[in-house]
Tab-separated table of C-alpha atoms and ligand atoms in Angstrom:
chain	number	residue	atom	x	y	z
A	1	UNK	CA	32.108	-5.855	41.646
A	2	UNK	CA	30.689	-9.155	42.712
A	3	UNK	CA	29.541	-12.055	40.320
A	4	UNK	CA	25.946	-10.842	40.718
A	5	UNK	CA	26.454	-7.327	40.094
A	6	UNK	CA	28.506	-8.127	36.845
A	7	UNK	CA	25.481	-10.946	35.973
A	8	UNK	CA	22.931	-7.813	36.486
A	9	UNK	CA	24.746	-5.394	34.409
A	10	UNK	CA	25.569	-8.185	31.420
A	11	UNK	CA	21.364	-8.107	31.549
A	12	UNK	CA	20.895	-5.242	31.207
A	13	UNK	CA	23.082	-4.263	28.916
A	14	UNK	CA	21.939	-7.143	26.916
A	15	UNK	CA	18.616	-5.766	27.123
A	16	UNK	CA	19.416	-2.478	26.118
A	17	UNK	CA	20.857	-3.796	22.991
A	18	UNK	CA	18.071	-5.604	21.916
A	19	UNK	CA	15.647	-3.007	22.524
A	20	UNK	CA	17.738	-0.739	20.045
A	21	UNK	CA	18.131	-3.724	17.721
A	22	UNK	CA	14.174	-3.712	17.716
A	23	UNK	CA	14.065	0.372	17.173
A	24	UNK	CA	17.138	1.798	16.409
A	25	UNK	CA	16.071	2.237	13.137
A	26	UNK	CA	13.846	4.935	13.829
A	27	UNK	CA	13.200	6.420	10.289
A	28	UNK	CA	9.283	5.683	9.241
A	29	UNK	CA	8.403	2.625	7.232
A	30	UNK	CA	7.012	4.045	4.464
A	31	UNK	CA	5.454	1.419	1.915
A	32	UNK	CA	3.197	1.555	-1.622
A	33	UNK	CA	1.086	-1.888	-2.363
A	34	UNK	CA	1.467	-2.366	-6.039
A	35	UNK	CA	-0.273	-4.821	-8.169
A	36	UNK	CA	-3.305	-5.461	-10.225
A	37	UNK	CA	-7.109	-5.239	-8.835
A	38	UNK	CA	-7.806	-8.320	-6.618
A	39	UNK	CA	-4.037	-8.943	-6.269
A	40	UNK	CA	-4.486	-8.774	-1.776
A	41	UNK	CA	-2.897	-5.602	-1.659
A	42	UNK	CA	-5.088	-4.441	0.981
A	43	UNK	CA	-5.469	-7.906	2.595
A	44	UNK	CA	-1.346	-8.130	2.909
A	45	UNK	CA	-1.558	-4.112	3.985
A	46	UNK	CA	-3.709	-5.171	6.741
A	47	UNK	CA	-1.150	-8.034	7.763
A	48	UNK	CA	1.676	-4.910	7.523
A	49	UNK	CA	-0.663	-2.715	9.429
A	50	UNK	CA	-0.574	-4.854	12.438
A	51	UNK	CA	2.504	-5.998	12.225
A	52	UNK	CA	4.365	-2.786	11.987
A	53	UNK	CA	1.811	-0.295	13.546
A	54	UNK	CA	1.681	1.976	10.978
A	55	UNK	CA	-1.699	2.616	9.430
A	56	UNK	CA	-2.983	1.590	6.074
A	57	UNK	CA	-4.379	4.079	3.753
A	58	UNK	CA	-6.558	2.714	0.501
A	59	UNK	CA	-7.533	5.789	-1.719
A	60	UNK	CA	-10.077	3.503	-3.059
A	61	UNK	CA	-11.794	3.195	0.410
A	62	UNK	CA	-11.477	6.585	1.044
A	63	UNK	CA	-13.268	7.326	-2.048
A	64	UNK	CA	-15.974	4.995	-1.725
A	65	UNK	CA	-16.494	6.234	1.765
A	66	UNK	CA	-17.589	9.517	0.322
A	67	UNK	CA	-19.871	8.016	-2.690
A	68	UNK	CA	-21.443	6.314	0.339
A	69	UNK	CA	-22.203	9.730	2.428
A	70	UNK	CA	-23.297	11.149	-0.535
A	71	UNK	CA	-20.598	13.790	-0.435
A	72	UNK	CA	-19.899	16.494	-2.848
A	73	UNK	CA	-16.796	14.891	-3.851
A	74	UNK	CA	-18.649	11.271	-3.727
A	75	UNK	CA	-21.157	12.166	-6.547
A	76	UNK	CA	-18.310	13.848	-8.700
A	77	UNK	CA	-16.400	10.662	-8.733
A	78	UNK	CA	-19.303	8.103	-7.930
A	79	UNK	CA	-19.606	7.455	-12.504
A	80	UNK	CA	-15.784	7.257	-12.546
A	81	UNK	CA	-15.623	4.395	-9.737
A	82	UNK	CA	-18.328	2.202	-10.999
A	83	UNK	CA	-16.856	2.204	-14.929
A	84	UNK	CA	-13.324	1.103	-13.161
A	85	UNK	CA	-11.626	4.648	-14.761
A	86	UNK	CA	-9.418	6.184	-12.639
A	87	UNK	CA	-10.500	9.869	-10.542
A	88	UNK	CA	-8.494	12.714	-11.815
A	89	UNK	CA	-5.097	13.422	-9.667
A	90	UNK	CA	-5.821	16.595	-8.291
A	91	UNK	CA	-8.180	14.972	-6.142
A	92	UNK	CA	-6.736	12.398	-5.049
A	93	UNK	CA	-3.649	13.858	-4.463
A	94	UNK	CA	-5.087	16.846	-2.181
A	95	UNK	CA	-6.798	13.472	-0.236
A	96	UNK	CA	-3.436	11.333	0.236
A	97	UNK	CA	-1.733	14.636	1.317
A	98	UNK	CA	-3.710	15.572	3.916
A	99	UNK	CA	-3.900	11.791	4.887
A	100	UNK	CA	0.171	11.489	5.268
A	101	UNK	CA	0.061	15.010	7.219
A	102	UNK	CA	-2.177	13.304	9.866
A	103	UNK	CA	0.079	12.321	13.011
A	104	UNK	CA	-0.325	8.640	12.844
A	105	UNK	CA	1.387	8.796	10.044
A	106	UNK	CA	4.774	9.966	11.453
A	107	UNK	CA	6.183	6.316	11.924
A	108	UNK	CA	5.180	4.936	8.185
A	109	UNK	CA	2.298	4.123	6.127
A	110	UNK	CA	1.390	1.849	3.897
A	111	UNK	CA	-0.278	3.326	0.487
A	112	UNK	CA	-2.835	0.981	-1.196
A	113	UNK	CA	-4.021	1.760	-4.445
A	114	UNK	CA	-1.969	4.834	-4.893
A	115	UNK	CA	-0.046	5.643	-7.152
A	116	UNK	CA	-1.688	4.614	-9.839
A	117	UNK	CA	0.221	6.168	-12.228
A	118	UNK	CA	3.520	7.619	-13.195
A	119	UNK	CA	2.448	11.069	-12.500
A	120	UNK	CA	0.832	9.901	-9.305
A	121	UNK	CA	3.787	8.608	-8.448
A	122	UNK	CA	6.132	11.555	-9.117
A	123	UNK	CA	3.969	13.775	-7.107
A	124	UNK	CA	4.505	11.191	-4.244
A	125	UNK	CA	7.762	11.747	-4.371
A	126	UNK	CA	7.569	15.443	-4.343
A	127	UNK	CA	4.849	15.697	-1.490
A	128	UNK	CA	7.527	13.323	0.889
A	129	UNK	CA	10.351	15.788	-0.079
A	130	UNK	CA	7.953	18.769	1.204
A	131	UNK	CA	7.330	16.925	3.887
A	132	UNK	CA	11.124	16.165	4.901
A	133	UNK	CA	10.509	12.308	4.485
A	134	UNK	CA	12.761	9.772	2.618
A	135	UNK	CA	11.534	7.486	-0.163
A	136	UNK	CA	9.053	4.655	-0.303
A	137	UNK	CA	9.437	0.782	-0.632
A	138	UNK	CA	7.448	-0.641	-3.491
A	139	UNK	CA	5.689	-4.144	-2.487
A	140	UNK	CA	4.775	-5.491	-6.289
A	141	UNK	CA	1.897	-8.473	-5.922
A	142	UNK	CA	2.410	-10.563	-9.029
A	143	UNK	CA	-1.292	-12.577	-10.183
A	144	UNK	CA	-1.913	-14.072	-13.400
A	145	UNK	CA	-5.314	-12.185	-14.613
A	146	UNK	CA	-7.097	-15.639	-15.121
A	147	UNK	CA	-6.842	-15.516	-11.061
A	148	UNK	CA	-7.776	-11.817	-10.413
A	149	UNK	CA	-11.025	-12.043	-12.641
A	150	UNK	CA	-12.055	-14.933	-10.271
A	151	UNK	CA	-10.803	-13.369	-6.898
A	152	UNK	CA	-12.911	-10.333	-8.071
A	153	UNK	CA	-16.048	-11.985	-9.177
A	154	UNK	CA	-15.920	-13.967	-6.034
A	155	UNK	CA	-15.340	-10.680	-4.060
A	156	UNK	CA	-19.087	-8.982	-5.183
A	157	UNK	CA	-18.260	-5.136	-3.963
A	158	UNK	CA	-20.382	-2.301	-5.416
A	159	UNK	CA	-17.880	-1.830	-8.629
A	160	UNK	CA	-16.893	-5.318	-9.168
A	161	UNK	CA	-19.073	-6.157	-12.190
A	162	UNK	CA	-17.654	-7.779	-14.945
A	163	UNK	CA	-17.692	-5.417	-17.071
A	164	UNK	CA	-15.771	-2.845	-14.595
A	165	UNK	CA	-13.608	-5.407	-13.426
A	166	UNK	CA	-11.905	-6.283	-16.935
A	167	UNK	CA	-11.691	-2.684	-17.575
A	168	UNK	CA	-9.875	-1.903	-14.245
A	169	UNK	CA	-7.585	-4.514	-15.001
A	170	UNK	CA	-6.912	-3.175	-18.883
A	171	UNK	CA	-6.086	0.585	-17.199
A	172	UNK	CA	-4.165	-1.351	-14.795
A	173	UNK	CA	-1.432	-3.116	-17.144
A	174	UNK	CA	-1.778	0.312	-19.450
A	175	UNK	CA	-1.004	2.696	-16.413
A	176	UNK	CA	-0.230	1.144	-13.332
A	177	UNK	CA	1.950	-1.807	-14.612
A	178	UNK	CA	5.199	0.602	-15.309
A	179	UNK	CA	5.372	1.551	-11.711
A	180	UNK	CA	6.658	-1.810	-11.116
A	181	UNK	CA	9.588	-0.614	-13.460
A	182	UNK	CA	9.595	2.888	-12.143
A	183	UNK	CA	10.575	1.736	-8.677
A	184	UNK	CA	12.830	-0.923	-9.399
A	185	UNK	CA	15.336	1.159	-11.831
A	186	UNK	CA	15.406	3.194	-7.925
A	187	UNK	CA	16.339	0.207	-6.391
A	188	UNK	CA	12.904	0.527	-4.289
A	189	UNK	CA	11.271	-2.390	-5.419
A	190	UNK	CA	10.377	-5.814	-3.303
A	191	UNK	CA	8.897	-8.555	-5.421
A	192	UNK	CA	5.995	-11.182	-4.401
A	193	UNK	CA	4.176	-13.565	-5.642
A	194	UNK	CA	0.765	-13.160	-4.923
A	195	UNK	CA	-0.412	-16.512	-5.927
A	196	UNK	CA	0.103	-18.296	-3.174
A	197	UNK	CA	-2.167	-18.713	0.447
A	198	UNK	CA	-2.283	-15.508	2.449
A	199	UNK	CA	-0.108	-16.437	5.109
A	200	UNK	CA	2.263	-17.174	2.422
A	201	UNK	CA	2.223	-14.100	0.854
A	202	UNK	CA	2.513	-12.378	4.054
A	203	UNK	CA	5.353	-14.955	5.303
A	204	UNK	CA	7.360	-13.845	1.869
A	205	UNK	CA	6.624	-9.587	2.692
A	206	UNK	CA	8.210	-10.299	6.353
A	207	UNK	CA	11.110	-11.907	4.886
A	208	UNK	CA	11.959	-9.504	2.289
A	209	UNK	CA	10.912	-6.678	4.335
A	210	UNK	CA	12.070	-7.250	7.266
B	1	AMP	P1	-9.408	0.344	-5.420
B	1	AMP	O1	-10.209	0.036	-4.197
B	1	AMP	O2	-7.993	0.762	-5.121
B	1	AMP	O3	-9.485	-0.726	-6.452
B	1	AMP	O4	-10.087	1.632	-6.075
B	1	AMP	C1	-11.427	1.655	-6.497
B	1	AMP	C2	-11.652	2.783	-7.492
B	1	AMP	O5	-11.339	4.043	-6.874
B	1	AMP	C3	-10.743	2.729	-8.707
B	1	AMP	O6	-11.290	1.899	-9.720
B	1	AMP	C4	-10.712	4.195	-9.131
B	1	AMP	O7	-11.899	4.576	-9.788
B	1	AMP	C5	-10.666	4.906	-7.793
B	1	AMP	N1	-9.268	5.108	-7.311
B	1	AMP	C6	-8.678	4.568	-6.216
B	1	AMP	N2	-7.407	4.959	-6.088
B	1	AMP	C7	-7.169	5.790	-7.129
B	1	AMP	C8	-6.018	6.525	-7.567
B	1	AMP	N3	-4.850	6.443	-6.910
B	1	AMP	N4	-6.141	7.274	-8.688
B	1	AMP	C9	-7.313	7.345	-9.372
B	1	AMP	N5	-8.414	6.679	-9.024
B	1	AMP	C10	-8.359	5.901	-7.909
């Protein structure tokens, strides 16, 4: 073997390595957003979208999507939304099923706004074990309220009135808040401070994600 052949092989071999260092983990990167309204979830979920290629699914647009076609299912939950209470399970578990059975889904997802709840959260867990598919990574936003209440006012969306806001952030500690315990005690749990620039935030979810 000459010098050059051995050079060419050390390259490639090389190259081969770091291409399964980049993918050899194949199994899906499969993430939930958790934190308070106004916290960046979807912001950082876009950052994670992009990053990662796998897409970003926010129940909350989803539903808003259909209050804005006028749907069926949009004028059942169109009251719900703009009082900040939460939609009842069943539907939006039957939506963020079919959702994670769509193809684009088979490499990861990231989950924004869902679960919501313990319950919600539980049936997660039993529609990825029907599904053959391991468990999630929790990504927990931490934001003092004094700064979600101005992030939200500032943001002006259809159901971001006072009013709606405060109470969206009272069902939020009251139901949403124990997930944060739920998926630590299974050792699923990444923590972030969310009060910090965007880039920042996103710089901090890279490192601990990887
Ligand atoms: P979001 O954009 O996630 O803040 O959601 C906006 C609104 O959609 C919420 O205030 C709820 O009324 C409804 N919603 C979104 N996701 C859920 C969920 N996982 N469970 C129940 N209601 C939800």
């Amino acid at each position: 073997m000459t010098i050059f052949t051995r050079f060419l092989l050390l390259v490639l071999v090389a190259g081969a390595l770091s291409c399964a260092g980049e993918s050899g983990d194949s199994s899906p990167r499969q993430f939930v957003m958790l934190g308070p309204p106004g916290a960046g979830k979807g912001t950082q979920a876009r950052e994670m979208r992009d990053q990662y290629g796998i897409p970003h699914i926010s129940t909350g647009s989803i539903l808003r999507a259909e209050v804005d076609r006028g749907t069926e299912l949009g004028l059942e939950v169109k009251g719900i939304m703009e009082r900040g209470e939460l939609v009842a399970d069943d539907i939006v578990l039957e939506l963020v099923e079919a959702r994670l059975r769509e193809p684009d889904c088979a490499q990861g997802f990231i989950l924004d706004g869902f679960p919501r709840t313990i319950e919600q959260a539980d049936a997660l867990g039993s529609i990825l074990d029907r599904m053959d598919r391991g468990p999630v990574t929790a990504v927990s936003l931490t934001v003092p309220d004094l700064v979600l209440m101005e992030r939200l006012l500032a943001r002006k969306r259809a159901d971001d009135t006072e009013e709606t806001i405060r109470n969206r952030i009272r069902i939020y500690h009251e139901k949403t808040a124990p997930l944060i315990e739920y998926y630590e005690r299974s050792g699923a749990l990444i923590r972030i401070d969310g009060d910090q620039p965007i880039e920042d935030v996103f710089t901090e979810i890279r490192r601990k994600v990887g």
